[in-house]
XYZ file of N, CA, C and O in Angstrom:
828
model
N -11.933 1.079 -1.690
C -12.377 1.232 -2.869
C -11.273 1.848 -3.801
O -10.234 2.568 -3.617
N -11.305 1.080 -5.233
C -9.706 1.598 -6.249
C -10.374 2.904 -7.059
O -11.471 2.817 -7.362
N -9.355 3.692 -7.352
C -9.699 4.680 -7.985
C -8.715 5.290 -9.309
O -7.587 4.721 -9.115
N -9.586 4.808 -10.444
C -9.185 4.921 -11.790
C -9.412 5.960 -12.249
O -10.472 6.722 -12.544
N -8.121 6.269 -13.091
C -8.744 7.928 -13.962
C -8.475 6.620 -15.562
O -7.698 6.359 -15.835
N -9.867 7.281 -15.758
C -10.188 6.776 -17.307
C -8.853 6.920 -18.373
O -8.530 6.554 -19.514
N -8.729 8.312 -18.190
C -7.397 8.870 -18.926
C -6.109 7.954 -19.399
O -5.340 7.756 -19.798
N -5.683 7.412 -18.201
C -4.746 6.293 -17.347
C -4.856 5.341 -18.233
O -3.863 4.530 -18.157
N -5.706 5.235 -18.652
C -5.692 3.514 -19.219
C -6.356 3.724 -20.645
O -7.340 4.449 -21.180
N -6.548 2.020 -21.449
C -7.201 2.421 -22.847
C -8.329 2.236 -23.065
O -9.278 1.844 -21.797
N -8.847 2.346 -24.341
C -10.228 2.023 -24.462
C -11.005 0.744 -23.989
O -12.377 0.844 -23.463
N -9.802 -0.212 -24.456
C -10.385 -1.510 -23.822
C -10.477 -1.793 -22.459
O -11.834 -2.282 -21.631
N -9.810 -1.113 -21.460
C -9.863 -1.491 -20.154
C -10.855 -0.761 -19.740
O -11.462 -0.974 -18.628
N -11.636 0.815 -20.266
C -12.303 1.368 -19.816
C -13.812 0.620 -20.178
O -15.023 0.548 -19.353
N -13.584 0.008 -21.476
C -14.656 -0.882 -22.140
C -15.214 -2.212 -20.885
O -16.388 -2.217 -20.445
N -14.092 -2.604 -20.432
C -14.455 -4.016 -19.656
C -15.092 -3.314 -18.427
O -16.252 -3.902 -17.840
N -14.207 -2.110 -17.730
C -15.138 -1.837 -16.453
C -16.435 -1.115 -16.432
O -17.648 -1.403 -16.129
N -16.950 -0.415 -18.061
C -18.617 0.180 -17.937
C -19.347 -1.713 -18.377
O -20.245 -1.495 -17.629
N -18.961 -2.110 -19.470
C -19.742 -3.564 -19.634
C -20.088 -4.451 -18.535
O -20.815 -5.006 -18.046
N -19.026 -4.252 -17.197
C -19.307 -4.770 -15.862
C -19.698 -4.434 -14.759
O -20.332 -5.297 -13.900
N -19.945 -3.241 -15.300
C -20.855 -2.303 -14.153
C -21.968 -1.885 -14.497
O -22.826 -1.936 -13.167
N -22.125 -1.513 -15.905
C -23.474 -1.396 -15.950
C -24.374 -2.281 -16.243
O -24.569 -2.770 -17.458
N -24.802 -2.976 -15.230
C -25.420 -4.502 -15.868
C -27.205 -4.636 -14.734
O -26.765 -3.674 -13.797
N -28.048 -5.348 -15.003
C -28.112 -5.709 -16.797
C -28.503 -4.376 -17.555
O -29.163 -3.695 -17.446
N -27.900 -5.032 -19.096
C -28.422 -3.994 -19.878
C -29.639 -4.048 -20.995
O -29.626 -5.709 -21.151
N -30.823 -3.443 -21.494
C -31.608 -4.424 -22.315
C -30.944 -4.434 -23.796
O -29.965 -3.704 -23.939
N -31.236 -5.560 -24.409
C -30.667 -5.848 -26.024
C -31.636 -4.984 -26.548
O -32.849 -5.378 -27.212
N -31.009 -4.301 -27.663
C -32.405 -4.157 -28.831
C -31.987 -4.934 -29.928
O -30.466 -4.792 -30.521
N -32.681 -5.458 -30.400
C -32.393 -6.335 -31.889
C -32.400 -5.061 -33.376
O -33.917 -5.479 -33.415
N -32.281 -4.779 -33.435
C -32.425 -4.167 -34.669
C -32.051 -4.222 -36.038
O -31.012 -4.457 -36.279
N -32.987 -4.550 -37.016
C -33.158 -4.606 -38.317
C -32.855 -3.088 -39.237
O -33.816 -1.961 -38.303
N -32.543 -3.352 -40.199
C -32.198 -2.170 -41.345
C -32.629 -2.768 -42.498
O -32.443 -3.863 -42.621
N -32.781 -1.459 -43.514
C -32.028 -2.074 -45.072
C -31.537 -1.387 -45.740
O -31.196 -0.423 -45.504
N -30.693 -1.820 -46.442
C -29.535 -1.310 -46.738
C -29.966 -0.969 -48.069
O -30.824 -0.963 -48.642
N -29.312 0.529 -49.268
C -29.381 0.954 -50.007
C -29.922 -0.174 -51.506
O -30.955 -0.307 -51.919
N -29.487 -1.566 -51.294
C -29.376 -2.331 -52.223
C -30.359 -3.790 -51.563
O -31.047 -4.263 -52.512
N -31.345 -2.811 -50.355
C -32.256 -3.931 -50.355
C -32.208 -5.118 -49.552
O -32.745 -5.959 -48.884
N -30.738 -5.147 -48.691
C -30.258 -6.479 -48.039
C -30.858 -5.995 -46.962
O -30.421 -4.675 -46.147
N -31.561 -7.140 -45.680
C -32.252 -6.529 -44.591
C -31.443 -7.584 -43.728
O -30.899 -8.376 -43.171
N -30.619 -6.053 -42.953
C -29.667 -6.443 -41.596
C -29.890 -6.538 -40.625
O -31.324 -6.020 -40.431
N -29.165 -7.131 -39.262
C -29.899 -7.505 -38.152
C -29.199 -7.330 -37.164
O -27.755 -8.334 -37.787
N -28.578 -6.898 -36.128
C -28.094 -7.469 -35.114
C -28.394 -6.447 -33.720
O -28.956 -5.553 -33.845
N -27.786 -7.258 -32.551
C -28.052 -6.537 -31.422
C -27.560 -5.608 -30.547
O -26.183 -5.742 -31.549
N -27.777 -4.824 -29.970
C -26.890 -3.793 -29.619
C -27.210 -3.703 -27.861
O -29.089 -3.540 -27.449
N -26.460 -3.439 -27.164
C -26.939 -3.045 -25.819
C -26.375 -2.064 -24.908
O -26.980 -1.309 -24.082
N -26.256 -1.336 -25.791
C -26.249 -0.193 -25.325
C -27.315 0.740 -25.811
O -27.559 1.676 -26.768
N -28.568 0.744 -25.557
C -29.716 0.838 -25.769
C -30.550 1.604 -24.450
O -30.697 0.270 -23.488
N -31.499 2.055 -24.687
C -32.504 2.686 -23.583
C -33.855 3.448 -24.159
O -33.545 4.188 -25.258
N -34.357 4.021 -23.081
C -35.541 4.932 -23.861
C -34.807 6.364 -23.335
O -34.058 6.614 -22.749
N -35.592 7.090 -24.043
C -35.044 8.795 -24.193
C -36.096 9.562 -23.661
O -35.763 10.727 -22.908
N -37.324 9.556 -23.991
C -38.874 10.123 -23.610
C -39.713 9.460 -23.897
O -39.773 8.888 -25.128
N -40.733 9.684 -23.643
C -42.270 9.146 -23.543
C -43.438 10.269 -24.788
O -44.026 9.329 -25.163
N -42.746 11.308 -24.402
C -43.039 12.032 -25.382
C -42.573 12.856 -26.572
O -42.079 13.973 -26.389
N -42.713 12.804 -27.865
C -43.098 11.278 -28.320
C -42.208 10.261 -27.863
O -41.356 10.328 -27.386
N -42.467 8.928 -27.908
C -41.840 7.970 -27.534
C -40.059 8.223 -28.243
O -40.412 7.774 -29.278
N -39.136 7.680 -27.805
C -37.988 7.506 -28.460
C -37.050 6.750 -27.812
O -36.795 6.765 -26.679
N -36.423 6.250 -28.535
C -35.345 5.814 -27.825
C -33.875 5.304 -28.642
O -33.767 6.661 -29.077
N -33.311 5.028 -27.914
C -31.539 5.378 -28.350
C -30.920 4.154 -28.874
O -30.883 3.272 -27.325
N -29.906 3.982 -29.381
C -28.927 2.474 -29.609
C -27.475 3.387 -30.078
O -27.327 4.211 -31.146
N -26.745 3.034 -29.266
C -25.571 3.145 -29.954
C -24.611 1.859 -30.467
O -24.404 1.071 -30.163
N -24.496 2.683 -31.592
C -23.639 2.351 -32.289
C -21.806 1.963 -32.780
O -21.690 3.377 -32.800
N -21.658 1.576 -32.023
C -19.892 0.994 -31.667
C -19.319 1.411 -33.057
O -19.868 0.026 -33.896
N -18.526 2.162 -33.702
C -17.831 2.048 -34.844
C -16.683 0.713 -35.189
O -16.451 0.187 -33.802
N -16.113 0.343 -36.415
C -15.481 -0.470 -36.433
C -13.561 0.207 -36.283
O -13.527 1.253 -35.974
N -12.942 -0.737 -35.499
C -11.610 0.270 -34.741
C -10.974 0.282 -36.159
O -10.097 1.353 -35.771
N -11.175 0.527 -37.641
C -10.801 1.833 -38.569
C -11.723 2.806 -38.568
O -11.418 3.692 -39.407
N -12.449 2.866 -37.639
C -13.269 3.936 -37.845
C -14.433 4.227 -38.450
O -15.228 5.366 -38.914
N -14.987 3.201 -39.621
C -15.922 3.125 -40.539
C -17.081 2.298 -39.730
O -17.334 1.789 -38.454
N -17.916 3.120 -40.082
C -19.674 3.639 -39.609
C -20.069 1.353 -39.558
O -19.548 0.927 -41.264
N -20.607 0.857 -38.580
C -21.395 -0.538 -38.953
C -22.687 0.038 -40.218
O -23.249 0.793 -40.100
N -23.229 -1.624 -40.316
C -23.897 -1.767 -41.265
C -25.507 -0.720 -40.894
O -26.144 -0.296 -41.615
N -25.648 -1.231 -39.186
C -27.006 -0.764 -38.587
C -26.658 1.007 -38.979
O -27.605 1.534 -39.160
N -26.107 1.640 -38.640
C -25.770 2.991 -38.428
C -25.532 3.528 -39.752
O -26.300 4.398 -40.321
N -25.175 2.599 -40.488
C -25.182 3.656 -41.996
C -26.648 3.202 -43.248
O -26.770 4.167 -43.205
N -27.170 2.510 -42.853
C -27.993 2.096 -43.255
C -29.696 2.725 -42.416
O -30.221 3.574 -43.664
N -29.384 2.998 -41.366
C -30.725 3.420 -40.631
C -30.569 5.221 -40.758
O -31.533 5.915 -41.395
N -29.004 5.455 -41.247
C -29.138 7.067 -41.031
C -29.067 7.180 -42.848
O -29.662 8.832 -42.908
N -28.437 6.661 -43.643
C -28.970 6.709 -44.898
C -30.752 6.522 -45.659
O -31.011 7.087 -45.847
N -31.532 5.564 -44.523
C -32.570 5.563 -45.091
C -33.909 6.078 -44.054
O -35.085 6.526 -44.657
N -33.136 6.578 -42.569
C -34.252 7.214 -41.885
C -34.826 6.416 -41.614
O -36.132 7.271 -40.399
N -34.979 5.089 -41.308
C -35.763 4.334 -40.404
C -35.053 3.141 -39.768
O -34.101 2.688 -40.482
N -35.554 2.396 -39.083
C -35.141 1.147 -38.223
C -35.855 0.923 -37.953
O -37.495 1.104 -37.081
N -36.026 -0.614 -37.090
C -36.960 -1.335 -36.324
C -36.353 -2.123 -35.032
O -35.106 -2.624 -35.150
N -36.607 -1.642 -33.960
C -36.240 -2.604 -32.802
C -37.003 -3.365 -32.117
O -37.840 -3.050 -32.281
N -36.327 -4.623 -32.034
C -37.065 -5.730 -30.901
C -36.625 -5.871 -29.905
O -35.669 -5.844 -29.353
N -37.334 -6.206 -28.907
C -36.931 -6.530 -27.720
C -36.292 -8.255 -27.489
O -37.486 -9.180 -28.129
N -35.091 -8.935 -27.137
C -34.736 -9.771 -26.999
C -35.416 -10.282 -25.832
O -35.263 -10.073 -24.522
N -35.822 -11.291 -26.301
C -36.216 -12.607 -24.978
C -35.898 -13.867 -25.148
O -34.866 -14.349 -26.119
N -36.259 -15.027 -24.555
C -35.690 -16.408 -24.409
C -35.898 -16.945 -25.479
O -35.205 -17.460 -26.118
N -36.981 -16.905 -26.116
C -37.607 -17.472 -27.059
C -36.596 -17.546 -28.479
O -36.382 -18.329 -29.119
N -35.687 -16.181 -28.814
C -35.312 -16.054 -29.933
C -34.021 -15.738 -29.702
O -33.290 -14.992 -30.540
N -33.081 -15.635 -28.583
C -32.249 -15.165 -28.032
C -30.792 -15.899 -28.978
O -30.112 -15.261 -28.983
N -30.605 -17.107 -29.039
C -29.691 -17.998 -29.742
C -29.884 -17.449 -31.175
O -28.854 -17.166 -31.721
N -30.724 -17.148 -31.792
C -31.039 -16.445 -33.299
C -30.698 -15.286 -33.100
O -29.980 -14.586 -34.080
N -30.720 -14.484 -32.568
C -30.101 -13.001 -32.104
C -28.240 -12.944 -32.181
O -27.909 -12.592 -32.503
N -28.165 -13.878 -31.750
C -26.490 -13.885 -31.473
C -25.980 -14.607 -32.236
O -25.020 -14.219 -32.993
N -26.713 -15.418 -33.320
C -25.782 -16.077 -34.861
C -25.813 -14.199 -35.592
O -24.857 -14.362 -36.067
N -26.549 -13.234 -35.411
C -26.662 -12.082 -35.934
C -25.512 -11.644 -35.500
O -25.204 -10.330 -36.283
N -24.680 -11.784 -34.893
C -23.992 -10.639 -34.440
C -22.450 -11.346 -34.960
O -21.381 -10.009 -34.961
N -22.791 -11.947 -35.930
C -21.760 -12.742 -37.028
C -21.219 -11.204 -37.137
O -22.315 -10.818 -37.989
N -19.952 -11.036 -38.448
C -19.023 -9.854 -39.042
C -19.523 -10.734 -40.439
O -18.524 -11.255 -40.759
N -20.604 -9.923 -41.043
C -20.904 -10.476 -42.460
C -20.838 -9.768 -43.257
O -20.626 -8.156 -42.817
N -20.299 -9.685 -44.521
C -19.997 -7.785 -45.549
C -21.820 -7.813 -46.060
O -22.476 -8.528 -45.541
N -21.866 -6.280 -46.295
C -23.195 -6.060 -46.393
C -24.234 -6.256 -46.978
O -24.930 -6.425 -46.600
N -23.592 -7.052 -47.881
C -24.549 -7.822 -49.174
C -25.157 -9.443 -48.622
O -25.824 -9.749 -49.269
N -24.856 -9.635 -47.582
C -25.101 -10.910 -47.312
C -26.199 -10.381 -45.659
O -25.371 -9.722 -44.798
N -27.234 -11.265 -45.372
C -28.807 -10.602 -44.490
C -28.302 -11.538 -43.331
O -27.989 -12.647 -42.945
N -27.835 -11.074 -42.158
C -27.978 -11.923 -40.723
C -29.233 -12.336 -40.476
O -29.134 -13.130 -39.910
N -30.422 -11.493 -40.252
C -31.509 -11.870 -40.071
C -31.525 -13.381 -41.157
O -32.168 -14.575 -40.268
N -31.193 -13.863 -42.612
C -30.899 -14.860 -43.519
C -30.180 -15.918 -42.194
O -30.856 -16.679 -42.732
N -29.478 -15.437 -41.925
C -28.189 -16.695 -41.646
C -29.068 -17.328 -40.754
O -28.642 -18.496 -39.931
N -29.566 -16.823 -39.979
C -30.176 -16.925 -38.058
C -31.497 -17.669 -38.813
O -32.141 -17.988 -37.399
N -32.340 -17.423 -39.617
C -33.801 -18.437 -40.089
C -34.273 -17.652 -39.277
O -35.490 -18.309 -39.585
N -34.662 -16.303 -39.643
C -35.284 -15.449 -38.816
C -36.491 -15.080 -39.693
O -35.952 -15.017 -41.133
N -37.670 -14.717 -39.589
C -38.691 -14.806 -40.602
C -39.324 -12.887 -40.617
O -39.123 -12.239 -39.530
N -39.290 -12.554 -41.888
C -39.670 -11.675 -41.554
C -41.143 -10.852 -42.054
O -41.492 -11.978 -42.292
N -41.116 -9.476 -41.212
C -42.900 -10.009 -41.355
C -43.431 -7.597 -42.185
O -41.957 -7.102 -41.197
N -44.130 -7.395 -42.397
C -43.928 -6.171 -43.149
C -43.907 -5.136 -41.752
O -44.744 -5.838 -41.252
N -43.722 -3.940 -42.028
C -43.762 -2.187 -41.604
C -45.100 -2.267 -41.555
O -45.402 -2.084 -42.984
N -45.676 -1.167 -41.169
C -46.503 -0.030 -41.297
C -46.500 1.079 -41.653
O -47.229 1.866 -42.826
N -45.337 1.388 -40.751
C -44.813 2.993 -41.079
C -43.732 2.712 -41.744
O -43.559 4.451 -42.167
N -42.534 1.852 -41.367
C -41.765 2.120 -42.607
C -41.218 1.011 -43.619
O -42.038 0.254 -43.270
N -40.549 0.844 -44.031
C -40.156 0.040 -44.898
C -39.307 -1.087 -44.981
O -39.435 -2.311 -45.053
N -38.807 -0.994 -43.855
C -37.869 -1.857 -43.269
C -38.773 -2.913 -42.526
O -39.198 -2.601 -41.954
N -38.416 -4.515 -42.874
C -39.404 -5.292 -42.418
C -38.720 -5.878 -40.445
O -37.552 -5.295 -40.263
N -39.623 -5.890 -40.343
C -39.228 -6.834 -39.024
C -39.225 -8.074 -38.407
O -39.057 -8.840 -39.364
N -39.086 -8.691 -37.765
C -38.862 -9.822 -36.618
C -39.830 -10.677 -36.149
O -40.370 -9.975 -35.390
N -40.559 -11.490 -37.034
C -41.952 -12.012 -36.293
C -41.437 -12.843 -35.372
O -42.769 -12.962 -34.929
N -40.044 -13.163 -35.033
C -40.103 -13.667 -33.837
C -40.150 -13.165 -32.624
O -40.205 -13.734 -31.427
N -39.737 -11.660 -32.792
C -39.889 -10.988 -31.429
C -41.341 -10.577 -31.011
O -42.227 -10.634 -31.730
N -42.067 -10.368 -29.845
C -42.780 -10.333 -29.282
C -43.205 -8.751 -29.124
O -44.447 -8.679 -28.808
N -41.846 -7.804 -29.020
C -42.044 -6.798 -29.193
C -41.373 -5.847 -30.081
O -39.997 -6.246 -30.266
N -42.087 -5.249 -31.046
C -41.074 -4.582 -32.061
C -41.876 -2.865 -32.405
O -43.080 -3.110 -31.384
N -40.775 -2.207 -32.115
C -41.051 -0.611 -32.713
C -40.475 -0.630 -34.161
O -39.196 -0.420 -34.340
N -41.238 0.084 -34.590
C -40.960 1.061 -36.145
C -40.236 2.102 -35.431
O -41.413 3.037 -34.825
N -39.266 2.622 -36.094
C -38.887 3.723 -35.359
C -38.388 4.887 -37.014
O -37.648 4.314 -37.760
N -38.652 5.963 -36.651
C -37.950 6.961 -37.904
C -36.718 7.848 -37.293
O -36.020 7.507 -35.604
N -35.589 7.815 -37.497
C -34.819 8.116 -37.153
C -34.587 10.002 -36.819
O -34.895 10.499 -37.448
N -35.293 10.285 -35.799
C -34.995 11.677 -34.902
C -33.529 12.196 -34.899
O -33.474 13.614 -35.854
N -32.761 11.379 -34.771
C -31.143 12.078 -35.003
C -30.067 11.147 -34.794
O -30.373 10.444 -34.373
N -29.308 11.441 -35.333
C -27.606 10.874 -35.073
C -26.985 11.841 -34.735
O -26.594 12.753 -35.434
N -26.038 11.058 -33.898
C -24.711 11.945 -33.345
C -23.306 11.157 -33.551
O -23.165 10.025 -32.773
N -22.179 11.642 -33.957
C -21.351 10.863 -33.921
C -20.430 11.298 -32.794
O -20.628 12.626 -32.288
N -19.742 10.180 -32.128
C -19.692 10.814 -30.688
C -17.910 9.903 -30.526
O -17.929 9.167 -30.489
N -17.409 10.422 -29.320
C -16.447 9.885 -28.909
C -15.288 9.911 -29.677
O -14.933 10.619 -30.606
N -14.438 9.084 -29.452
C -12.835 8.900 -30.514
C -11.985 9.407 -29.650
O -12.218 10.084 -28.835
N -10.847 9.257 -30.603
C -9.308 10.125 -29.779
C -9.437 11.830 -30.026
O -10.324 11.899 -30.881
N -8.936 11.664 -28.853
C -8.559 13.271 -28.728
C -7.512 14.295 -29.495
O -7.097 14.805 -29.249
N -7.887 13.807 -30.700
C -6.852 14.261 -31.872
C -7.159 14.338 -32.870
O -8.451 14.209 -33.533
N -6.582 15.698 -33.765
C -7.763 16.380 -34.938
C -7.996 15.523 -36.081
O -6.695 14.555 -36.461
N -8.772 15.060 -36.741
C -9.003 14.295 -37.504
C -9.269 12.691 -37.323
O -9.425 12.271 -38.104
N -9.165 12.085 -35.834
C -9.720 11.122 -35.367
C -11.332 10.865 -35.566
O -12.180 11.897 -35.557
N -11.455 9.757 -35.480
C -12.990 9.435 -36.292
C -13.226 9.027 -34.840
O -13.079 8.840 -34.214
N -14.565 9.528 -35.224
C -15.904 9.069 -33.778
C -15.628 7.396 -33.285
O -15.464 6.749 -34.256
N -16.027 7.198 -32.102
C -16.175 6.072 -31.499
C -17.311 5.792 -32.387
O -17.643 4.060 -31.852
N -18.545 6.034 -31.937
C -19.884 5.637 -31.981
C -21.030 6.675 -32.823
O -20.556 7.639 -33.034
N -21.781 5.619 -33.318
C -22.857 6.601 -33.765
C -24.105 6.237 -33.151
O -24.708 5.448 -32.456
N -24.377 7.149 -31.908
C -26.014 7.778 -31.600
C -26.934 7.948 -32.264
O -27.171 8.668 -32.871
N -28.155 6.783 -32.221
C -29.078 6.626 -33.556
C -29.844 7.026 -31.959
O -30.661 5.853 -31.431
N -31.087 7.828 -32.312
C -32.056 8.163 -31.106
C -33.614 8.268 -32.508
O -33.736 8.806 -33.274
N -34.281 7.351 -31.824
C -35.270 7.056 -33.110
C -36.713 7.214 -32.709
O -36.669 7.100 -31.436
N -37.225 7.834 -33.297
C -39.024 8.125 -32.923
C -39.670 6.975 -33.090
O -39.878 6.729 -33.896
N -40.688 6.818 -31.960
C -41.717 5.261 -32.341
C -42.616 5.893 -33.275
O -43.301 6.278 -32.495
N -42.650 5.618 -34.224
C -43.932 5.031 -34.986
C -44.754 3.998 -34.834
O -46.368 4.573 -35.223
N -44.628 3.698 -34.239
C -45.850 2.043 -34.112
C -45.017 1.238 -33.316
O -44.149 0.778 -33.194
N -46.118 0.897 -32.252
C -46.242 -0.200 -31.410
C -46.299 -1.941 -32.116
O -47.356 -1.535 -32.486
N -45.850 -2.690 -31.718
C -46.139 -3.783 -31.901
C -45.913 -4.581 -31.220
O -44.646 -5.517 -30.858
N -46.604 -5.413 -29.760
C -47.014 -6.003 -29.056
C -47.661 -7.509 -28.662
O -49.191 -7.479 -29.510
N -47.240 -8.784 -28.592
C -48.033 -9.794 -28.754
C -48.824 -9.740 -27.391
O -48.864 -9.116 -26.490
N -50.455 -10.187 -27.846
C -51.508 -9.969 -26.904
C -50.736 -10.438 -25.941
O -51.608 -10.253 -24.508
N -50.307 -11.867 -25.678
C -50.082 -12.952 -24.406
C -49.197 -11.699 -23.382
O -49.748 -12.082 -22.545
N -48.341 -10.834 -23.800
C -47.926 -10.179 -23.113
C -48.845 -8.754 -22.457
O -48.281 -8.102 -22.064
N -49.582 -8.320 -23.368
C -50.362 -7.232 -22.785
C -51.542 -7.031 -22.179
O -52.872 -7.789 -22.400
N -51.851 -6.383 -20.994
C -53.094 -6.203 -20.007
C -53.176 -4.599 -20.036
O -52.519 -4.576 -19.296
N -54.150 -3.891 -20.163
C -54.436 -2.555 -19.783
C -53.559 -1.830 -19.741
O -53.157 -1.054 -18.833
N -52.792 -1.758 -21.258
C -51.899 -1.266 -21.618
C -50.592 -1.655 -21.123
O -49.446 -0.434 -21.050
N -50.473 -2.504 -19.860
C -49.125 -2.228 -19.772
C -48.265 -3.957 -20.250
O -48.814 -4.650 -20.790
N -47.129 -4.106 -20.354
C -46.573 -5.147 -20.756
C -46.215 -6.151 -19.669
O -45.744 -6.130 -18.339
N -46.254 -7.792 -19.195
C -46.131 -8.485 -17.938
C -44.768 -9.166 -18.485
O -44.340 -10.004 -19.466
N -43.832 -8.199 -17.872
C -42.464 -8.844 -17.896
C -42.039 -10.472 -17.901
O -41.695 -11.267 -18.335
N -42.985 -11.104 -17.059
C -42.901 -12.237 -16.638
C -42.921 -13.332 -17.622
O -42.622 -14.192 -17.453
N -44.173 -12.978 -18.251
C -44.392 -13.472 -19.834
C -43.607 -13.514 -20.904
O -43.184 -14.044 -21.933
N -43.240 -12.334 -21.282
C -42.378 -11.868 -22.006
C -40.709 -12.327 -21.741
O -40.220 -12.743 -23.053
N -40.186 -12.482 -20.629
C -38.631 -13.489 -20.486
C -37.812 -12.544 -21.429
O -36.906 -13.212 -21.877
N -37.261 -11.488 -20.838
C -36.206 -10.503 -21.426
C -35.492 -10.840 -21.469
O -35.092 -11.516 -20.237
N -34.333 -11.009 -22.309
C -32.504 -11.442 -22.021
C -31.783 -10.116 -21.966
O -32.667 -9.141 -22.718
N -31.442 -9.495 -21.147
C -30.596 -8.854 -20.324
C -28.635 -9.100 -21.016
O -28.370 -10.495 -20.886
N -27.976 -8.180 -20.865
C -26.781 -8.454 -21.688
C -25.736 -8.328 -20.351
O -26.138 -7.476 -19.219
N -24.680 -8.962 -20.013
C -23.713 -8.699 -18.953
C -22.505 -8.368 -19.343
O -22.642 -7.993 -20.452
N -21.338 -8.694 -18.860
C -19.714 -8.820 -19.669
C -19.780 -10.097 -19.998
O -20.163 -10.813 -20.084
N -18.738 -9.692 -21.184
C -18.247 -11.064 -22.148
C -18.873 -11.559 -22.859
O -20.076 -10.800 -23.709
N -19.493 -13.319 -22.019
C -20.481 -14.249 -23.356
C -21.422 -14.060 -22.293
O -22.403 -14.712 -22.640
N -21.796 -13.608 -21.454
C -23.078 -13.611 -20.005
C -24.200 -12.609 -20.674
O -23.889 -11.819 -21.129
N -25.399 -13.679 -20.473
C -26.397 -12.917 -20.676
C -27.294 -13.268 -18.981
O -27.175 -13.788 -18.404
N -28.375 -12.974 -18.943
C -28.790 -12.882 -17.265
C -30.383 -12.698 -17.593
O -31.065 -11.974 -18.745
N -31.148 -13.614 -17.118
C -32.859 -13.672 -17.345
C -33.288 -12.734 -16.355
O -32.768 -12.392 -15.351
N -34.618 -12.940 -16.492
C -35.449 -12.084 -15.548
C -35.657 -12.797 -13.950
O -35.989 -13.702 -14.088
N -34.923 -12.088 -13.241
C -34.619 -13.009 -12.064
C -36.075 -12.292 -11.292
O -37.035 -11.840 -11.704
N -35.576 -12.156 -9.717
C -36.851 -11.940 -8.614
C -36.931 -10.529 -8.792
O -35.934 -9.742 -9.454
N -38.101 -10.118 -8.103
C -38.671 -8.735 -8.055
C -38.905 -8.465 -7.127
O -39.763 -9.210 -6.511
N -38.769 -7.100 -6.667
C -39.604 -6.107 -5.487
C -39.920 -5.371 -5.833
O -39.908 -4.240 -6.760
N -40.453 -4.173 -4.988
C -41.189 -3.196 -5.105
C -41.000 -2.379 -4.369
O -41.078 -2.862 -2.983
N -40.823 -0.910 -4.261
C -41.013 -0.231 -3.590
C -41.967 1.192 -3.880
O -41.809 1.854 -4.683
N -42.294 1.728 -2.902
C -43.359 2.488 -3.060
C -42.402 4.106 -3.246
O -41.351 4.389 -2.119
N -42.579 5.228 -4.144
C -41.669 6.090 -4.167
C -42.663 7.143 -3.805
O -43.323 7.460 -3.215
N -41.775 8.058 -3.031
C -41.990 8.938 -1.966
C -42.980 10.646 -2.886
O -42.437 10.280 -3.757
N -43.367 10.494 -1.846
C -44.582 11.480 -2.688
C -44.395 13.086 -2.665
O -43.079 13.179 -2.022
């Protein structure tokens, strides 16, 4: 085994080890609204479930090299709401388009040709092409990481969203469960690589 002290290498090298090891990672495709009403959209693979009671999800939005917040974090924190969509094979290429760095006054969702659909509990529109979306209100935001020097900016903003409405395509939903084979989710690997849902197996958990 190779033993590596993360303190002995830079953040980029640690990033490579993390994204190459923690795989596959689910992709949160997040939409927000700016104060000026611009419909922002971006994908994030630092994403997971926090709790089911009440339902909460977490999205970690890495900051820019200069320490400034990205549009998603800034908008979500200002408005207190956002919408999380699950990435799937049907629209993953459009999601990839939204990863482009655009100025705040331009919409990544519109650039990708995605269709806005009104939400029920939040003001932020969802994406009609997504077959699972979750309307979220911001439960908490936490600035985390960054250089261990006084006055240094955090490395990310951890957004914890409480789900106030689920929207599930009827083709995926049966007896309260999601059919993963029909959803065809897409997950993130390292670099430019993604993964589709592969072989599945079951193991009974010990009682």
